[in-house]
């Protein structure tokens, strides 16, 4: 594992090379840093991703960005202190996903890059990958509102204690992030799944790299 991680990081530091994903699919190595603009119905959010410390996660995210899968997607979930009836550990995030017609035609799931390895914590404005199992992240991602240490490695939000893969941060547009979090959500508060649905979802117009 250590040898492969070192190899992947080395590739990420050298632009223009490729590495094999978990299922043998070639992936372009992530740049050391890059900025991405997320244009939403409520305004723009600019994200800076850290390909030096989270190369696999950043390469995966940028692959979806460059393929246009997030264009026409949505912010579909808002997690607030009052809409987590099934969660003893509370968090505050908003979650985004690809447009509906791309939901089943994405790329293979990626290995989890743990915060204990990357050093990228879930502080306010951190951007991270949504997941179920430890190595199941694909296209879904979220933004933290305020510090969320329970999402780091060893945190209690996920029962497996492995945390989530933070890979960047919001550099402008946190006012938009907070507007999305406070947008109307379902009044059904009997389960997390229902209570956290944005109603309606907040549309994503376009997601693209910011030209230097």
PDB file of C-alpha atoms in Angstrom:
ATOM      1  CA  UNK A   1       0.000   0.000   0.000  1.00  0.00           C
ATOM      2  CA  UNK A   2       2.785   2.428   0.932  1.00  0.00           C
ATOM      3  CA  UNK A   3       4.693   1.676  -2.258  1.00  0.00           C
ATOM      4  CA  UNK A   4       1.612   2.255  -4.426  1.00  0.00           C
ATOM      5  CA  UNK A   5       0.723   5.466  -2.587  1.00  0.00           C
ATOM      6  CA  UNK A   6       4.262   6.792  -3.098  1.00  0.00           C
ATOM      7  CA  UNK A   7       4.104   5.849  -6.766  1.00  0.00           C
ATOM      8  CA  UNK A   8       0.751   7.599  -7.273  1.00  0.00           C
ATOM      9  CA  UNK A   9       1.996  10.748  -5.528  1.00  0.00           C
ATOM     10  CA  UNK A  10       5.109  10.741  -7.698  1.00  0.00           C
ATOM     11  CA  UNK A  11       2.983  10.582 -10.817  1.00  0.00           C
ATOM     12  CA  UNK A  12       0.780  13.388  -9.560  1.00  0.00           C
ATOM     13  CA  UNK A  13       3.817  15.607  -9.146  1.00  0.00           C
ATOM     14  CA  UNK A  14       4.795  15.067 -12.773  1.00  0.00           C
ATOM     15  CA  UNK A  15       2.160  16.517 -15.087  1.00  0.00           C
ATOM     16  CA  UNK A  16       0.876  14.632 -18.091  1.00  0.00           C
ATOM     17  CA  UNK A  17       1.390  11.055 -16.906  1.00  0.00           C
ATOM     18  CA  UNK A  18      -1.272   8.453 -16.230  1.00  0.00           C
ATOM     19  CA  UNK A  19      -1.882   5.799 -13.596  1.00  0.00           C
ATOM     20  CA  UNK A  20      -4.105   2.771 -13.431  1.00  0.00           C
ATOM     21  CA  UNK A  21      -7.310   3.118 -11.465  1.00  0.00           C
ATOM     22  CA  UNK A  22      -8.656   0.404  -9.138  1.00  0.00           C
ATOM     23  CA  UNK A  23     -10.148  -1.531 -12.033  1.00  0.00           C
ATOM     24  CA  UNK A  24      -7.248  -1.026 -14.397  1.00  0.00           C
ATOM     25  CA  UNK A  25      -8.722   2.018 -16.147  1.00  0.00           C
ATOM     26  CA  UNK A  26      -6.115   4.634 -17.069  1.00  0.00           C
ATOM     27  CA  UNK A  27      -6.420   7.957 -15.299  1.00  0.00           C
ATOM     28  CA  UNK A  28      -4.541  11.176 -15.977  1.00  0.00           C
ATOM     29  CA  UNK A  29      -2.502  12.171 -12.931  1.00  0.00           C
ATOM     30  CA  UNK A  30      -3.866  15.113 -10.976  1.00  0.00           C
ATOM     31  CA  UNK A  31      -2.182  18.516 -11.130  1.00  0.00           C
ATOM     32  CA  UNK A  32      -0.606  19.740  -7.886  1.00  0.00           C
ATOM     33  CA  UNK A  33      -3.389  22.336  -7.611  1.00  0.00           C
ATOM     34  CA  UNK A  34      -6.276  23.407  -9.797  1.00  0.00           C
ATOM     35  CA  UNK A  35      -9.324  25.614  -9.423  1.00  0.00           C
ATOM     36  CA  UNK A  36     -12.839  24.694 -10.478  1.00  0.00           C
ATOM     37  CA  UNK A  37     -15.830  27.020 -10.783  1.00  0.00           C
ATOM     38  CA  UNK A  38     -19.226  25.588  -9.840  1.00  0.00           C
ATOM     39  CA  UNK A  39     -21.957  27.764 -11.353  1.00  0.00           C
ATOM     40  CA  UNK A  40     -25.260  27.286  -9.514  1.00  0.00           C
ATOM     41  CA  UNK A  41     -28.700  28.880  -9.636  1.00  0.00           C
ATOM     42  CA  UNK A  42     -27.770  30.805  -6.482  1.00  0.00           C
ATOM     43  CA  UNK A  43     -24.305  31.961  -7.567  1.00  0.00           C
ATOM     44  CA  UNK A  44     -20.777  30.715  -8.140  1.00  0.00           C
ATOM     45  CA  UNK A  45     -18.537  28.613  -5.885  1.00  0.00           C
ATOM     46  CA  UNK A  46     -14.817  28.328  -6.649  1.00  0.00           C
ATOM     47  CA  UNK A  47     -12.979  25.269  -5.361  1.00  0.00           C
ATOM     48  CA  UNK A  48      -9.228  24.697  -5.161  1.00  0.00           C
ATOM     49  CA  UNK A  49      -8.300  21.018  -5.272  1.00  0.00           C
ATOM     50  CA  UNK A  50      -5.082  19.587  -3.820  1.00  0.00           C
ATOM     51  CA  UNK A  51      -3.669  17.001  -6.211  1.00  0.00           C
ATOM     52  CA  UNK A  52      -0.391  16.820  -4.321  1.00  0.00           C
ATOM     53  CA  UNK A  53      -1.902  15.433  -1.134  1.00  0.00           C
ATOM     54  CA  UNK A  54      -4.994  13.686  -2.552  1.00  0.00           C
ATOM     55  CA  UNK A  55      -3.935  12.689  -6.086  1.00  0.00           C
ATOM     56  CA  UNK A  56      -6.355   9.840  -6.700  1.00  0.00           C
ATOM     57  CA  UNK A  57      -9.401  11.692  -5.413  1.00  0.00           C
ATOM     58  CA  UNK A  58      -8.558  14.866  -7.330  1.00  0.00           C
ATOM     59  CA  UNK A  59      -7.911  12.953 -10.561  1.00  0.00           C
ATOM     60  CA  UNK A  60     -11.293  11.282 -10.188  1.00  0.00           C
ATOM     61  CA  UNK A  61     -13.132  14.555  -9.484  1.00  0.00           C
ATOM     62  CA  UNK A  62     -11.495  16.353 -12.406  1.00  0.00           C
ATOM     63  CA  UNK A  63     -12.332  13.467 -14.717  1.00  0.00           C
ATOM     64  CA  UNK A  64     -16.030  14.010 -13.986  1.00  0.00           C
ATOM     65  CA  UNK A  65     -15.581  17.786 -14.349  1.00  0.00           C
ATOM     66  CA  UNK A  66     -13.792  17.523 -17.705  1.00  0.00           C
ATOM     67  CA  UNK A  67     -16.369  15.027 -19.013  1.00  0.00           C
ATOM     68  CA  UNK A  68     -19.155  17.496 -18.214  1.00  0.00           C
ATOM     69  CA  UNK A  69     -21.013  15.100 -15.921  1.00  0.00           C
ATOM     70  CA  UNK A  70     -21.778  17.800 -13.336  1.00  0.00           C
ATOM     71  CA  UNK A  71     -23.202  20.238 -15.905  1.00  0.00           C
ATOM     72  CA  UNK A  72     -26.951  20.172 -15.308  1.00  0.00           C
ATOM     73  CA  UNK A  73     -26.454  18.322 -12.016  1.00  0.00           C
ATOM     74  CA  UNK A  74     -27.752  19.461  -8.645  1.00  0.00           C
ATOM     75  CA  UNK A  75     -27.062  20.146  -5.033  1.00  0.00           C
ATOM     76  CA  UNK A  76     -29.682  17.712  -3.780  1.00  0.00           C
ATOM     77  CA  UNK A  77     -28.937  17.334  -0.070  1.00  0.00           C
ATOM     78  CA  UNK A  78     -28.624  19.761   2.822  1.00  0.00           C
ATOM     79  CA  UNK A  79     -27.556  18.515   6.249  1.00  0.00           C
ATOM     80  CA  UNK A  80     -28.436  20.888   9.076  1.00  0.00           C
ATOM     81  CA  UNK A  81     -28.451  20.472  12.825  1.00  0.00           C
ATOM     82  CA  UNK A  82     -32.221  19.970  12.863  1.00  0.00           C
ATOM     83  CA  UNK A  83     -32.682  17.407  10.068  1.00  0.00           C
ATOM     84  CA  UNK A  84     -30.629  14.383  11.182  1.00  0.00           C
ATOM     85  CA  UNK A  85     -33.130  12.344  13.232  1.00  0.00           C
ATOM     86  CA  UNK A  86     -31.235   9.082  12.776  1.00  0.00           C
ATOM     87  CA  UNK A  87     -27.725  10.417  13.465  1.00  0.00           C
ATOM     88  CA  UNK A  88     -26.299  10.672  16.996  1.00  0.00           C
ATOM     89  CA  UNK A  89     -23.289  12.523  15.517  1.00  0.00           C
ATOM     90  CA  UNK A  90     -24.424  15.724  13.811  1.00  0.00           C
ATOM     91  CA  UNK A  91     -22.712  17.380  10.835  1.00  0.00           C
ATOM     92  CA  UNK A  92     -23.359  20.335   8.502  1.00  0.00           C
ATOM     93  CA  UNK A  93     -22.745  19.817   4.786  1.00  0.00           C
ATOM     94  CA  UNK A  94     -24.320  20.232   1.363  1.00  0.00           C
ATOM     95  CA  UNK A  95     -23.997  17.469  -1.227  1.00  0.00           C
ATOM     96  CA  UNK A  96     -23.845  17.629  -5.021  1.00  0.00           C
ATOM     97  CA  UNK A  97     -24.154  15.074  -7.772  1.00  0.00           C
ATOM     98  CA  UNK A  98     -24.092  14.556 -11.528  1.00  0.00           C
ATOM     99  CA  UNK A  99     -27.057  15.168 -13.790  1.00  0.00           C
ATOM    100  CA  UNK A 100     -29.634  12.413 -13.856  1.00  0.00           C
ATOM    101  CA  UNK A 101     -28.722  10.906 -17.232  1.00  0.00           C
ATOM    102  CA  UNK A 102     -25.121  10.408 -16.053  1.00  0.00           C
ATOM    103  CA  UNK A 103     -26.010   8.743 -12.744  1.00  0.00           C
ATOM    104  CA  UNK A 104     -25.357   5.220 -14.043  1.00  0.00           C
ATOM    105  CA  UNK A 105     -22.650   5.934 -16.602  1.00  0.00           C
ATOM    106  CA  UNK A 106     -19.779   7.240 -14.506  1.00  0.00           C
ATOM    107  CA  UNK A 107     -16.326   5.930 -13.755  1.00  0.00           C
ATOM    108  CA  UNK A 108     -15.207   3.118 -11.416  1.00  0.00           C
ATOM    109  CA  UNK A 109     -15.175   3.662  -7.662  1.00  0.00           C
ATOM    110  CA  UNK A 110     -11.875   4.847  -6.191  1.00  0.00           C
ATOM    111  CA  UNK A 111      -9.802   3.876  -3.141  1.00  0.00           C
ATOM    112  CA  UNK A 112     -10.378   5.999  -0.043  1.00  0.00           C
ATOM    113  CA  UNK A 113      -7.587   8.512   0.609  1.00  0.00           C
ATOM    114  CA  UNK A 114      -7.855   8.849   4.382  1.00  0.00           C
ATOM    115  CA  UNK A 115      -7.285  12.150   6.154  1.00  0.00           C
ATOM    116  CA  UNK A 116      -4.720  10.399   8.356  1.00  0.00           C
ATOM    117  CA  UNK A 117      -2.579  10.045   5.216  1.00  0.00           C
ATOM    118  CA  UNK A 118      -3.394  13.208   3.262  1.00  0.00           C
ATOM    119  CA  UNK A 119      -3.530  15.615   6.195  1.00  0.00           C
ATOM    120  CA  UNK A 120      -6.524  17.348   4.579  1.00  0.00           C
ATOM    121  CA  UNK A 121      -9.082  17.808   7.347  1.00  0.00           C
ATOM    122  CA  UNK A 122     -12.802  18.508   7.200  1.00  0.00           C
ATOM    123  CA  UNK A 123     -12.591  22.130   8.266  1.00  0.00           C
ATOM    124  CA  UNK A 124     -15.091  24.794   7.234  1.00  0.00           C
ATOM    125  CA  UNK A 125     -15.199  25.019   3.434  1.00  0.00           C
ATOM    126  CA  UNK A 126     -13.500  21.649   2.884  1.00  0.00           C
ATOM    127  CA  UNK A 127     -14.615  19.681  -0.174  1.00  0.00           C
ATOM    128  CA  UNK A 128     -14.827  15.893   0.161  1.00  0.00           C
ATOM    129  CA  UNK A 129     -16.185  12.780  -1.531  1.00  0.00           C
ATOM    130  CA  UNK A 130     -19.456  11.135  -0.529  1.00  0.00           C
ATOM    131  CA  UNK A 131     -19.253   7.398   0.017  1.00  0.00           C
ATOM    132  CA  UNK A 132     -20.894   4.296   1.429  1.00  0.00           C
ATOM    133  CA  UNK A 133     -18.201   1.654   1.925  1.00  0.00           C
ATOM    134  CA  UNK A 134     -14.538   2.571   2.338  1.00  0.00           C
ATOM    135  CA  UNK A 135     -13.625   2.291  -1.356  1.00  0.00           C
ATOM    136  CA  UNK A 136     -16.946   3.145  -2.973  1.00  0.00           C
ATOM    137  CA  UNK A 137     -16.749   6.863  -3.848  1.00  0.00           C
ATOM    138  CA  UNK A 138     -17.611   7.742  -7.434  1.00  0.00           C
ATOM    139  CA  UNK A 139     -19.120  11.136  -8.375  1.00  0.00           C
ATOM    140  CA  UNK A 140     -20.922  12.514  -5.312  1.00  0.00           C
ATOM    141  CA  UNK A 141     -19.159  15.213  -3.295  1.00  0.00           C
ATOM    142  CA  UNK A 142     -19.938  17.606  -0.475  1.00  0.00           C
ATOM    143  CA  UNK A 143     -18.859  20.874   1.135  1.00  0.00           C
ATOM    144  CA  UNK A 144     -18.450  21.312   4.895  1.00  0.00           C
ATOM    145  CA  UNK A 145     -20.126  24.174   6.710  1.00  0.00           C
ATOM    146  CA  UNK A 146     -17.965  24.878   9.789  1.00  0.00           C
ATOM    147  CA  UNK A 147     -15.391  22.359  11.083  1.00  0.00           C
ATOM    148  CA  UNK A 148     -16.530  18.721  10.943  1.00  0.00           C
ATOM    149  CA  UNK A 149     -13.871  16.590  12.703  1.00  0.00           C
ATOM    150  CA  UNK A 150     -16.256  13.622  12.918  1.00  0.00           C
ATOM    151  CA  UNK A 151     -15.732  13.204   9.150  1.00  0.00           C
ATOM    152  CA  UNK A 152     -11.956  12.758   9.540  1.00  0.00           C
ATOM    153  CA  UNK A 153     -10.223   9.396   9.993  1.00  0.00           C
ATOM    154  CA  UNK A 154     -11.194   8.061  13.416  1.00  0.00           C
ATOM    155  CA  UNK A 155     -14.337  10.201  13.492  1.00  0.00           C
ATOM    156  CA  UNK A 156     -17.644   8.773  14.621  1.00  0.00           C
ATOM    157  CA  UNK A 157     -19.950   9.952  11.813  1.00  0.00           C
ATOM    158  CA  UNK A 158     -19.351   6.794   9.764  1.00  0.00           C
ATOM    159  CA  UNK A 159     -19.448   3.573  11.830  1.00  0.00           C
ATOM    160  CA  UNK A 160     -16.304   2.202  10.150  1.00  0.00           C
ATOM    161  CA  UNK A 161     -14.195   5.067  11.536  1.00  0.00           C
ATOM    162  CA  UNK A 162     -12.342   5.497   8.239  1.00  0.00           C
ATOM    163  CA  UNK A 163     -13.608   9.002   7.590  1.00  0.00           C
ATOM    164  CA  UNK A 164     -14.082  10.615   4.206  1.00  0.00           C
ATOM    165  CA  UNK A 165     -11.646  11.811   1.526  1.00  0.00           C
ATOM    166  CA  UNK A 166     -11.219  15.577   1.712  1.00  0.00           C
ATOM    167  CA  UNK A 167      -9.507  16.815  -1.446  1.00  0.00           C
ATOM    168  CA  UNK A 168      -9.842  20.591  -1.606  1.00  0.00           C
ATOM    169  CA  UNK A 169     -11.477  23.721  -0.221  1.00  0.00           C
ATOM    170  CA  UNK A 170     -13.789  26.543  -1.211  1.00  0.00           C
ATOM    171  CA  UNK A 171     -11.784  29.696  -1.990  1.00  0.00           C
ATOM    172  CA  UNK A 172     -14.770  31.888  -2.847  1.00  0.00           C
ATOM    173  CA  UNK A 173     -18.526  31.523  -2.647  1.00  0.00           C
ATOM    174  CA  UNK A 174     -19.082  30.331   0.937  1.00  0.00           C
ATOM    175  CA  UNK A 175     -22.026  32.739   1.014  1.00  0.00           C
ATOM    176  CA  UNK A 176     -23.546  30.652  -1.800  1.00  0.00           C
ATOM    177  CA  UNK A 177     -22.770  27.444   0.094  1.00  0.00           C
ATOM    178  CA  UNK A 178     -24.684  28.772   3.116  1.00  0.00           C
ATOM    179  CA  UNK A 179     -27.610  29.860   0.934  1.00  0.00           C
ATOM    180  CA  UNK A 180     -27.837  26.330  -0.446  1.00  0.00           C
ATOM    181  CA  UNK A 181     -27.676  24.817   3.041  1.00  0.00           C
ATOM    182  CA  UNK A 182     -30.533  27.043   4.201  1.00  0.00           C
ATOM    183  CA  UNK A 183     -32.719  26.412   1.136  1.00  0.00           C
ATOM    184  CA  UNK A 184     -36.022  24.587   1.764  1.00  0.00           C
ATOM    185  CA  UNK A 185     -35.784  20.873   2.489  1.00  0.00           C
ATOM    186  CA  UNK A 186     -38.355  18.162   3.068  1.00  0.00           C
ATOM    187  CA  UNK A 187     -40.701  18.563   6.014  1.00  0.00           C
ATOM    188  CA  UNK A 188     -40.637  14.795   6.548  1.00  0.00           C
ATOM    189  CA  UNK A 189     -38.292  14.483   9.544  1.00  0.00           C
ATOM    190  CA  UNK A 190     -38.713  10.763  10.191  1.00  0.00           C
ATOM    191  CA  UNK A 191     -35.504   9.736   8.416  1.00  0.00           C
ATOM    192  CA  UNK A 192     -32.251  11.341   7.297  1.00  0.00           C
ATOM    193  CA  UNK A 193     -32.905  10.416   3.663  1.00  0.00           C
ATOM    194  CA  UNK A 194     -36.204  12.263   3.537  1.00  0.00           C
ATOM    195  CA  UNK A 195     -35.408  15.157   5.860  1.00  0.00           C
ATOM    196  CA  UNK A 196     -32.258  16.194   3.990  1.00  0.00           C
ATOM    197  CA  UNK A 197     -33.704  16.400   0.468  1.00  0.00           C
ATOM    198  CA  UNK A 198     -33.539  19.884  -0.994  1.00  0.00           C
ATOM    199  CA  UNK A 199     -37.011  20.685  -2.306  1.00  0.00           C
ATOM    200  CA  UNK A 200     -36.467  21.590  -5.032  1.00  0.00           C
ATOM    201  CA  UNK A 201     -32.795  20.723  -5.641  1.00  0.00           C
ATOM    202  CA  UNK A 202     -30.488  23.629  -6.449  1.00  0.00           C
ATOM    203  CA  UNK A 203     -29.445  23.404 -10.084  1.00  0.00           C
ATOM    204  CA  UNK A 204     -25.810  23.316 -11.202  1.00  0.00           C
ATOM    205  CA  UNK A 205     -25.424  25.163 -14.485  1.00  0.00           C
ATOM    206  CA  UNK A 206     -21.809  24.270 -15.264  1.00  0.00           C
ATOM    207  CA  UNK A 207     -18.677  22.982 -13.556  1.00  0.00           C
ATOM    208  CA  UNK A 208     -15.341  23.688 -15.243  1.00  0.00           C
ATOM    209  CA  UNK A 209     -11.703  24.308 -14.497  1.00  0.00           C
ATOM    210  CA  UNK A 210     -10.733  27.939 -14.026  1.00  0.00           C
ATOM    211  CA  UNK A 211      -8.155  28.958 -16.607  1.00  0.00           C
ATOM    212  CA  UNK A 212      -5.048  30.381 -14.897  1.00  0.00           C
TER     213      UNK A 212
END
